[in-house]
Amino acid sequence: MAKRISENSTAGARSVRLDDGEMYVVEDGMPDAPALLLISNAAVPTAMWDTMIPRLAAEFHVIRVDLLGHGRSAGPASRYDIPTHARKVGQVLDLLGITRVTVVGHSSGCTVVTALAEQRPALVTAMILIDFGSTPAAKIPEPLTTRLLVTTFPGRLLWRLRNENTLRKAAENGFTRPVDIPEALVEHLMGMTHQSMVGSLRAPLAYLGQRSLPDRLTALGLPLLVIFGEADQRWRSSCAADYRAVPGARIEMLPGVGHIPMLEDPETTAALLRDFATI
């Protein structure tokens, strides 16, 4: 059960205290505007959405959350399954007084918002998924170093030896267009434990392996927008066509854009979000 909300020193930010830890929440825009929830990969901070916020906050109550056990959110290190993440996000929204929300997931955040819609069908009004595969088969094989990281050994040793330069290098395949890799991303990764990192990689694939996202989304029957960078180097962009199996789904492909459209083409990405969320 959620317990209380306490403000911290950051404007628009709150720590939401739950029974098993605190979750960090950032709010922008007007509280009485339509709610828009932004959830990203657990391995990246809420700051990854920063370029989008000025383009969204004028029309929406924008909510961002660090998932349980990641970033500024505390929690038990042993629980990283997607349904648990979704339940905790739902508790945060309850404390904020949110009763209806359009959810936006990026990368593995798509699994969290899908699980939230499965658990709380009366809460979620529409869904926007950005650059996440329909099935595990759509995953482009990770570099050898990343595959080694999820092992006990040498994974723990490699993680202990990480530095800002190696993390920036590892993040490069997330982008196609030239971008400045946010310092907040590097800081976030430097602060993660090996267990947290492994959990953030394994849990979404486990959830996806149980049932494909198109199957789950079809059962939900919610309005759906899928945005995919055509040059994504982490998921095969051709898998975006799989989402056409969801009745009424809208698919938008971004030419020349990689895995993180929020940074590579924030103007187009924000315009798609605004247009869809206001329908």
Coordinates of C-alpha atoms in Angstrom, one line a residue:
M1 CA 0.0 0.0 0.0
A2 CA 1.2 3.5 -0.8
K3 CA 1.8 5.7 2.2
R4 CA 2.5 9.3 1.5
I5 CA 4.1 11.9 -0.8
S6 CA 6.8 14.2 0.4
E7 CA 8.3 17.1 -1.6
N8 CA 12.1 17.2 -2.1
S9 CA 14.3 20.2 -3.0
T10 CA 13.8 19.8 -6.8
A11 CA 10.9 21.8 -8.3
G12 CA 8.3 19.6 -9.7
A13 CA 9.8 16.5 -8.1
R14 CA 8.5 14.3 -5.3
S15 CA 9.5 11.2 -3.4
V16 CA 6.5 8.8 -3.2
R17 CA 6.8 6.5 -0.2
L18 CA 5.5 3.0 -0.7
D19 CA 5.6 0.1 1.8
D20 CA 8.9 -1.2 0.4
G21 CA 10.7 1.9 -0.7
E22 CA 10.4 5.4 -2.3
M23 CA 9.8 6.2 -5.9
Y24 CA 11.0 9.4 -7.5
V25 CA 8.4 11.3 -9.5
V26 CA 8.8 14.4 -11.7
E27 CA 5.8 16.4 -12.7
D28 CA 5.5 19.2 -15.3
G29 CA 2.6 21.1 -16.7
M30 CA -0.7 21.9 -15.2
P31 CA -2.2 19.5 -12.6
D32 CA -5.7 19.8 -14.1
A33 CA -4.5 19.1 -17.7
P34 CA -4.9 15.6 -19.3
A35 CA -2.3 13.2 -17.7
L36 CA 0.5 11.8 -19.8
L37 CA 2.8 9.2 -18.1
L38 CA 6.3 8.8 -19.6
I39 CA 8.1 5.5 -18.7
S40 CA 11.6 4.7 -20.1
N41 CA 14.0 1.8 -19.8
A42 CA 14.9 1.2 -16.2
A43 CA 18.6 1.7 -17.1
V44 CA 18.0 5.3 -18.1
P45 CA 17.0 8.3 -15.9
T46 CA 13.9 10.5 -16.2
A47 CA 16.1 13.2 -17.7
M48 CA 16.1 11.3 -21.0
W49 CA 12.7 12.9 -21.6
D50 CA 14.0 16.4 -20.9
T51 CA 14.0 17.7 -24.5
M52 CA 10.4 16.6 -24.8
I53 CA 9.0 18.3 -21.8
P54 CA 8.8 21.9 -23.1
R55 CA 6.9 20.5 -26.1
L56 CA 4.4 18.7 -23.9
A57 CA 3.9 20.6 -20.7
A58 CA 1.8 23.3 -22.2
E59 CA -1.0 20.9 -22.9
F60 CA -0.5 18.0 -20.5
H61 CA 0.1 17.1 -16.9
V62 CA 3.4 15.2 -17.7
I63 CA 4.5 12.6 -15.1
R64 CA 7.8 10.8 -15.1
V65 CA 8.9 8.0 -12.7
D66 CA 12.1 6.3 -11.9
L67 CA 11.2 2.6 -11.6
L68 CA 11.5 0.8 -8.4
G69 CA 15.2 0.1 -7.4
H70 CA 16.6 2.4 -10.1
G71 CA 17.8 6.0 -10.3
R72 CA 16.5 8.0 -7.3
S73 CA 13.9 5.3 -6.5
A74 CA 14.7 2.9 -3.7
G75 CA 13.4 -0.6 -3.4
P76 CA 14.2 -4.3 -2.8
A77 CA 17.1 -5.3 -5.0
S78 CA 15.5 -8.7 -5.7
R79 CA 12.3 -7.6 -7.4
Y80 CA 12.6 -6.4 -11.0
D81 CA 9.8 -8.3 -12.7
I82 CA 7.6 -6.2 -15.0
P83 CA 4.3 -6.7 -13.2
T84 CA 5.8 -5.5 -9.9
H85 CA 7.1 -2.3 -11.7
A86 CA 3.7 -1.7 -13.1
R87 CA 1.9 -2.2 -9.7
K88 CA 4.2 0.3 -8.1
V89 CA 3.7 2.9 -10.9
G90 CA 0.0 2.4 -10.4
Q91 CA 0.3 3.2 -6.7
V92 CA 2.2 6.3 -7.5
L93 CA -0.6 7.5 -9.9
D94 CA -3.1 6.8 -7.2
L95 CA -1.2 9.0 -4.7
L96 CA -1.1 11.8 -7.3
G97 CA -4.8 11.5 -7.7
I98 CA -4.6 10.4 -11.4
T99 CA -7.7 8.5 -12.5
R100 CA -7.2 8.6 -16.2
V101 CA -3.9 8.6 -18.1
T102 CA -2.3 8.2 -21.5
V103 CA 0.8 6.1 -21.1
V104 CA 4.0 6.4 -23.1
G105 CA 6.7 3.7 -23.0
H106 CA 10.1 3.9 -24.5
S107 CA 12.2 0.8 -25.1
S108 CA 11.6 -1.7 -22.3
G109 CA 9.3 0.9 -20.6
C110 CA 6.8 -0.4 -23.2
T111 CA 6.4 -3.6 -21.1
V112 CA 5.8 -1.6 -17.9
V113 CA 3.0 0.5 -19.4
T114 CA 1.5 -2.6 -21.1
A115 CA 1.4 -4.4 -17.7
L116 CA -0.1 -1.3 -16.1
A117 CA -2.9 -1.3 -18.7
E118 CA -3.4 -5.0 -18.0
Q119 CA -3.7 -4.5 -14.3
R120 CA -5.6 -1.2 -14.3
P121 CA -7.8 -1.1 -17.4
A122 CA -10.0 1.7 -16.0
L123 CA -6.9 3.9 -15.5
V124 CA -5.3 3.8 -18.9
T125 CA -7.1 5.6 -21.7
A126 CA -4.6 5.1 -24.6
M127 CA -1.1 3.8 -25.2
I128 CA 2.0 5.0 -27.1
L129 CA 5.0 2.7 -27.6
I130 CA 8.3 3.9 -28.8
D131 CA 11.0 1.6 -30.2
F132 CA 10.4 -1.8 -28.6
G133 CA 10.1 -5.2 -30.3
S134 CA 6.9 -7.2 -30.7
T135 CA 8.6 -10.5 -29.8
P136 CA 12.1 -11.5 -28.5
A137 CA 12.9 -12.5 -32.1
A138 CA 12.9 -8.9 -33.1
K139 CA 15.9 -8.2 -30.8
I140 CA 19.2 -7.4 -32.6
P141 CA 22.0 -9.4 -30.9
E142 CA 23.8 -7.4 -28.3
P143 CA 27.6 -6.8 -28.6
L144 CA 29.7 -9.4 -26.8
T145 CA 30.5 -7.0 -23.9
T146 CA 26.8 -6.5 -23.2
R147 CA 26.2 -10.3 -23.3
L148 CA 29.0 -10.9 -20.9
L149 CA 27.7 -8.2 -18.5
V150 CA 24.6 -10.3 -17.6
T151 CA 26.7 -13.2 -16.4
T152 CA 27.8 -13.6 -12.8
F153 CA 31.4 -13.8 -13.9
P154 CA 32.9 -11.9 -15.7
G155 CA 29.8 -9.7 -15.6
R156 CA 30.4 -8.4 -12.1
L157 CA 34.0 -7.7 -12.8
L158 CA 33.3 -5.8 -16.0
W159 CA 30.6 -3.7 -14.2
R160 CA 33.1 -2.9 -11.4
L161 CA 35.6 -1.7 -14.0
R162 CA 33.2 0.5 -15.9
N163 CA 33.9 4.2 -16.3
E164 CA 32.3 7.2 -18.0
N165 CA 34.1 6.6 -21.3
T166 CA 33.1 2.9 -21.6
L167 CA 29.5 3.7 -20.7
R168 CA 29.4 6.5 -23.4
K169 CA 30.8 4.0 -25.9
A170 CA 28.2 1.4 -25.0
A171 CA 25.4 3.9 -25.4
E172 CA 26.4 4.9 -28.9
N173 CA 24.5 2.2 -30.7
G174 CA 21.3 3.8 -29.3
F175 CA 21.7 6.7 -31.7
T176 CA 22.0 7.1 -35.4
R177 CA 22.0 10.9 -35.6
P178 CA 24.7 12.9 -33.8
V179 CA 23.6 13.7 -30.3
D180 CA 25.2 14.7 -27.0
I181 CA 24.8 11.8 -24.7
P182 CA 23.2 13.2 -21.6
E183 CA 25.5 13.4 -18.6
A184 CA 22.5 12.3 -16.5
L185 CA 22.5 9.0 -18.4
V186 CA 26.2 8.4 -17.5
E187 CA 25.6 9.3 -13.9
H188 CA 22.6 7.0 -13.7
L189 CA 24.5 4.0 -15.1
M190 CA 27.5 4.7 -12.8
G191 CA 25.2 4.6 -9.8
M192 CA 23.5 1.3 -10.8
T193 CA 24.5 -1.9 -9.1
H194 CA 25.3 -4.9 -11.3
Q195 CA 22.1 -6.6 -10.0
S196 CA 20.0 -3.6 -11.0
M197 CA 21.6 -3.5 -14.5
V198 CA 21.0 -7.3 -15.1
G199 CA 17.4 -7.0 -13.9
S200 CA 16.7 -4.1 -16.2
L201 CA 17.9 -6.2 -19.2
R202 CA 16.3 -9.5 -18.3
A203 CA 12.9 -8.6 -16.9
P204 CA 11.5 -7.0 -20.1
L205 CA 12.6 -10.0 -22.3
A206 CA 11.0 -12.4 -19.8
Y207 CA 7.7 -10.5 -20.0
L208 CA 7.9 -10.4 -23.8
G209 CA 8.7 -14.1 -24.0
Q210 CA 5.6 -15.0 -22.1
R211 CA 3.3 -13.4 -24.6
S212 CA 3.9 -11.0 -27.6
L213 CA 3.1 -7.4 -27.2
P214 CA 0.6 -7.4 -30.1
D215 CA -1.3 -10.2 -28.5
R216 CA -1.4 -8.4 -25.1
L217 CA -2.4 -5.1 -26.8
T218 CA -5.2 -6.7 -28.9
A219 CA -6.7 -8.1 -25.7
L220 CA -6.6 -4.6 -24.1
G221 CA -8.5 -3.0 -26.9
L222 CA -7.0 0.5 -26.3
P223 CA -6.1 3.2 -28.8
L224 CA -2.5 2.5 -29.8
L225 CA 0.3 4.5 -31.4
V226 CA 3.6 2.8 -32.2
I227 CA 6.6 5.0 -33.1
F228 CA 9.8 3.4 -34.4
G229 CA 13.1 4.8 -35.6
E230 CA 13.8 3.1 -39.0
A231 CA 17.5 3.0 -38.1
D232 CA 17.1 1.4 -34.7
Q233 CA 20.2 -0.7 -33.9
R234 CA 18.7 -2.5 -30.9
W235 CA 15.4 -3.7 -32.3
R236 CA 14.6 -4.6 -35.9
S237 CA 12.4 -1.8 -37.1
S238 CA 10.6 -4.1 -39.5
C239 CA 8.9 -5.6 -36.4
A240 CA 6.8 -2.4 -36.2
A241 CA 4.6 -4.0 -38.9
D242 CA 3.7 -6.7 -36.3
Y243 CA 1.7 -4.2 -34.4
R244 CA -0.7 -3.8 -37.3
A245 CA -2.3 -7.0 -35.9
V246 CA -3.8 -4.8 -33.2
P247 CA -7.1 -3.4 -34.4
G248 CA -6.9 0.3 -35.1
A249 CA -3.2 0.6 -34.3
R250 CA -1.4 3.6 -35.8
I251 CA 2.3 3.0 -36.9
E252 CA 4.7 5.9 -37.4
M253 CA 8.2 5.3 -38.8
L254 CA 10.9 7.9 -38.4
P255 CA 13.4 7.9 -41.2
G256 CA 17.1 8.2 -40.2
V257 CA 16.3 7.9 -36.5
G258 CA 17.7 5.3 -34.2
H259 CA 16.5 3.8 -30.9
I260 CA 16.0 7.1 -28.9
P261 CA 13.7 9.4 -30.9
M262 CA 13.2 11.7 -27.9
L263 CA 16.8 12.8 -28.3
E264 CA 17.4 12.4 -32.1
D265 CA 14.1 14.0 -33.3
P266 CA 12.3 15.5 -30.2
E267 CA 10.2 17.8 -32.3
T268 CA 8.6 15.1 -34.5
T269 CA 8.3 12.7 -31.6
A270 CA 6.6 15.3 -29.4
A271 CA 4.2 16.3 -32.2
L272 CA 3.1 12.7 -32.6
L273 CA 2.5 12.3 -28.9
R274 CA 0.5 15.6 -28.7
D275 CA -1.6 14.8 -31.7
F276 CA -2.5 11.2 -30.6
A277 CA -3.0 12.0 -26.9
T278 CA -5.5 14.8 -27.7
I279 CA -7.7 12.7 -30.0

